[in-house]
Structures are given as structure tokens and as C-alpha cells.
């Protein structure tokens, strides 16, 4: 997906290779945030939640967050926990249903 976005050469598209690079973006809002195969690299559940919370807070009011995890029991748990948290915030889930 990153290669496709760079190929499209859209000036408003920003790419960050590391979650740590997003810390300085306190006041910026994004229409789309994509997180793919990253959560399993963060070993601490607390840090995983803080990372997701920080990124979620950077979404514009009508923004979308795409979360992709491996098709494994661990990946399912990460997606399920994120889904439940978003629902508790009155957010909307597109998939999985």
C-alpha cells in the first residue's frame, strides 16, 4: 500500500516508517491512518494500547483507521481488542463485522 501511495505522487500523503516518528504530530489530523503488521512487534499490551490511542487521536473527525494483523490467534486478539475499544468510544467499525 505504501508503494502505491508513493507512486500516486499525491502531495498531501505523508508516510511514517516508525510509530515513534508520529509523536511530534500532536496537532495534525489525518483522514486515513493505516497500521499493518505492527502491533505484534510491540510486546507490552500497555504500549500497544498507547500507540493505538495516540494514532486514533490523530484521526480527523470523519477519518478512517485501517488495522491489519496476521491471521493468527494473536492477530485476531489484537483486532478484537481494538474493535471493542473503538466501539466503547462510540466509533464505527467497517470490518470485521
PDB file of C-alpha atoms in Angstrom:
ATOM      1  CA  UNK A   1       0.000   0.000   0.000  1.00  0.00           C
ATOM      2  CA  UNK A   2       2.885   2.341   0.814  1.00  0.00           C
ATOM      3  CA  UNK A   3       4.390   1.790  -2.645  1.00  0.00           C
ATOM      4  CA  UNK A   4       1.051   2.521  -4.304  1.00  0.00           C
ATOM      5  CA  UNK A   5       0.637   5.753  -2.324  1.00  0.00           C
ATOM      6  CA  UNK A   6       4.125   6.921  -3.235  1.00  0.00           C
ATOM      7  CA  UNK A   7       3.503   6.019  -6.880  1.00  0.00           C
ATOM      8  CA  UNK A   8       0.349   8.164  -6.917  1.00  0.00           C
ATOM      9  CA  UNK A   9       2.533  11.165  -6.017  1.00  0.00           C
ATOM     10  CA  UNK A  10      -0.124  12.960  -4.012  1.00  0.00           C
ATOM     11  CA  UNK A  11       1.335  15.936  -2.161  1.00  0.00           C
ATOM     12  CA  UNK A  12      -0.940  15.513   0.852  1.00  0.00           C
ATOM     13  CA  UNK A  13       0.074  11.898   1.520  1.00  0.00           C
ATOM     14  CA  UNK A  14       2.571  11.506   4.369  1.00  0.00           C
ATOM     15  CA  UNK A  15       4.441   8.327   5.164  1.00  0.00           C
ATOM     16  CA  UNK A  16       5.962   7.460   8.519  1.00  0.00           C
ATOM     17  CA  UNK A  17       8.142   4.384   8.755  1.00  0.00           C
ATOM     18  CA  UNK A  18       8.020   4.252  12.541  1.00  0.00           C
ATOM     19  CA  UNK A  19       5.378   4.906  15.164  1.00  0.00           C
ATOM     20  CA  UNK A  20       7.951   6.926  17.085  1.00  0.00           C
ATOM     21  CA  UNK A  21       8.040   9.430  14.207  1.00  0.00           C
ATOM     22  CA  UNK A  22       4.399  10.291  14.825  1.00  0.00           C
ATOM     23  CA  UNK A  23       4.893  11.584  18.371  1.00  0.00           C
ATOM     24  CA  UNK A  24       5.773  15.081  17.169  1.00  0.00           C
ATOM     25  CA  UNK A  25       2.481  15.348  15.260  1.00  0.00           C
ATOM     26  CA  UNK A  26       0.392  16.482  18.230  1.00  0.00           C
ATOM     27  CA  UNK A  27      -1.810  18.947  16.374  1.00  0.00           C
ATOM     28  CA  UNK A  28      -2.014  17.281  12.968  1.00  0.00           C
ATOM     29  CA  UNK A  29      -5.113  15.364  11.945  1.00  0.00           C
ATOM     30  CA  UNK A  30      -5.276  12.712   9.245  1.00  0.00           C
ATOM     31  CA  UNK A  31      -8.091  11.360   7.085  1.00  0.00           C
ATOM     32  CA  UNK A  32      -6.527   7.899   6.899  1.00  0.00           C
ATOM     33  CA  UNK A  33      -4.127   6.051   9.159  1.00  0.00           C
ATOM     34  CA  UNK A  34      -3.001   2.583   8.127  1.00  0.00           C
ATOM     35  CA  UNK A  35      -1.316   0.227  10.578  1.00  0.00           C
ATOM     36  CA  UNK A  36      -0.274  -3.078   9.060  1.00  0.00           C
ATOM     37  CA  UNK A  37       1.565  -5.874  10.836  1.00  0.00           C
ATOM     38  CA  UNK A  38       2.978  -3.564  13.505  1.00  0.00           C
ATOM     39  CA  UNK A  39       1.156  -4.434  16.721  1.00  0.00           C
ATOM     40  CA  UNK A  40       2.802  -7.842  17.109  1.00  0.00           C
ATOM     41  CA  UNK A  41       6.165  -6.045  17.268  1.00  0.00           C
ATOM     42  CA  UNK A  42       5.097  -4.097  20.383  1.00  0.00           C
ATOM     43  CA  UNK A  43       5.496  -6.597  23.208  1.00  0.00           C
ATOM     44  CA  UNK A  44       3.825  -4.673  26.016  1.00  0.00           C
ATOM     45  CA  UNK A  45      -0.007  -4.558  25.970  1.00  0.00           C
ATOM     46  CA  UNK A  46       0.117  -1.134  27.619  1.00  0.00           C
ATOM     47  CA  UNK A  47       2.455   0.292  24.968  1.00  0.00           C
ATOM     48  CA  UNK A  48       0.366  -1.312  22.221  1.00  0.00           C
ATOM     49  CA  UNK A  49      -2.748   0.401  23.571  1.00  0.00           C
ATOM     50  CA  UNK A  50      -0.972   3.749  23.998  1.00  0.00           C
ATOM     51  CA  UNK A  51       0.289   3.562  20.410  1.00  0.00           C
ATOM     52  CA  UNK A  52      -3.188   2.847  19.050  1.00  0.00           C
ATOM     53  CA  UNK A  53      -4.749   5.506  21.244  1.00  0.00           C
ATOM     54  CA  UNK A  54      -2.211   8.098  20.111  1.00  0.00           C
ATOM     55  CA  UNK A  55      -2.795   7.307  16.446  1.00  0.00           C
ATOM     56  CA  UNK A  56      -6.581   7.175  16.869  1.00  0.00           C
ATOM     57  CA  UNK A  57      -6.471  10.647  18.422  1.00  0.00           C
ATOM     58  CA  UNK A  58      -4.726  11.915  15.282  1.00  0.00           C
ATOM     59  CA  UNK A  59      -7.704  10.989  13.068  1.00  0.00           C
ATOM     60  CA  UNK A  60      -9.846  13.757  11.650  1.00  0.00           C
ATOM     61  CA  UNK A  61     -13.492  13.670  12.746  1.00  0.00           C
ATOM     62  CA  UNK A  62     -14.500  11.697   9.660  1.00  0.00           C
ATOM     63  CA  UNK A  63     -11.185   9.813   9.338  1.00  0.00           C
ATOM     64  CA  UNK A  64     -10.556   6.098   8.898  1.00  0.00           C
ATOM     65  CA  UNK A  65      -8.049   3.830  10.566  1.00  0.00           C
ATOM     66  CA  UNK A  66      -7.074   0.585   8.875  1.00  0.00           C
ATOM     67  CA  UNK A  67      -5.669  -2.065  11.173  1.00  0.00           C
ATOM     68  CA  UNK A  68      -4.215  -5.213   9.619  1.00  0.00           C
ATOM     69  CA  UNK A  69      -2.789  -8.054  11.691  1.00  0.00           C
ATOM     70  CA  UNK A  70      -1.698 -11.584  10.805  1.00  0.00           C
ATOM     71  CA  UNK A  71      -4.424 -14.204  10.507  1.00  0.00           C
ATOM     72  CA  UNK A  72      -3.404 -15.887  13.739  1.00  0.00           C
ATOM     73  CA  UNK A  73      -4.939 -16.198  17.200  1.00  0.00           C
ATOM     74  CA  UNK A  74      -2.703 -13.347  18.401  1.00  0.00           C
ATOM     75  CA  UNK A  75      -3.610 -11.130  15.433  1.00  0.00           C
ATOM     76  CA  UNK A  76      -7.293 -11.876  15.979  1.00  0.00           C
ATOM     77  CA  UNK A  77      -6.975 -10.880  19.657  1.00  0.00           C
ATOM     78  CA  UNK A  78      -5.310  -7.580  18.718  1.00  0.00           C
ATOM     79  CA  UNK A  79      -8.046  -6.733  16.206  1.00  0.00           C
ATOM     80  CA  UNK A  80     -10.797  -7.848  18.597  1.00  0.00           C
ATOM     81  CA  UNK A  81      -9.432  -5.727  21.466  1.00  0.00           C
ATOM     82  CA  UNK A  82      -9.076  -2.707  19.171  1.00  0.00           C
ATOM     83  CA  UNK A  83     -12.601  -3.235  17.851  1.00  0.00           C
ATOM     84  CA  UNK A  84     -14.075  -3.375  21.359  1.00  0.00           C
ATOM     85  CA  UNK A  85     -12.190  -0.229  22.357  1.00  0.00           C
ATOM     86  CA  UNK A  86     -13.412   1.709  19.295  1.00  0.00           C
ATOM     87  CA  UNK A  87     -16.988   0.628  19.964  1.00  0.00           C
ATOM     88  CA  UNK A  88     -16.654   1.792  23.587  1.00  0.00           C
ATOM     89  CA  UNK A  89     -15.715   5.245  22.221  1.00  0.00           C
ATOM     90  CA  UNK A  90     -18.856   5.232  20.055  1.00  0.00           C
ATOM     91  CA  UNK A  91     -16.671   4.841  16.990  1.00  0.00           C
ATOM     92  CA  UNK A  92     -17.759   2.941  13.908  1.00  0.00           C
ATOM     93  CA  UNK A  93     -16.402  -0.381  12.656  1.00  0.00           C
ATOM     94  CA  UNK A  94     -16.491  -1.168   8.946  1.00  0.00           C
ATOM     95  CA  UNK A  95     -14.908  -4.639   9.182  1.00  0.00           C
ATOM     96  CA  UNK A  96     -14.637  -7.192  10.602  1.00  0.00           C
ATOM     97  CA  UNK A  97     -18.321  -7.294  11.312  1.00  0.00           C
TER      98      UNK A  97
END
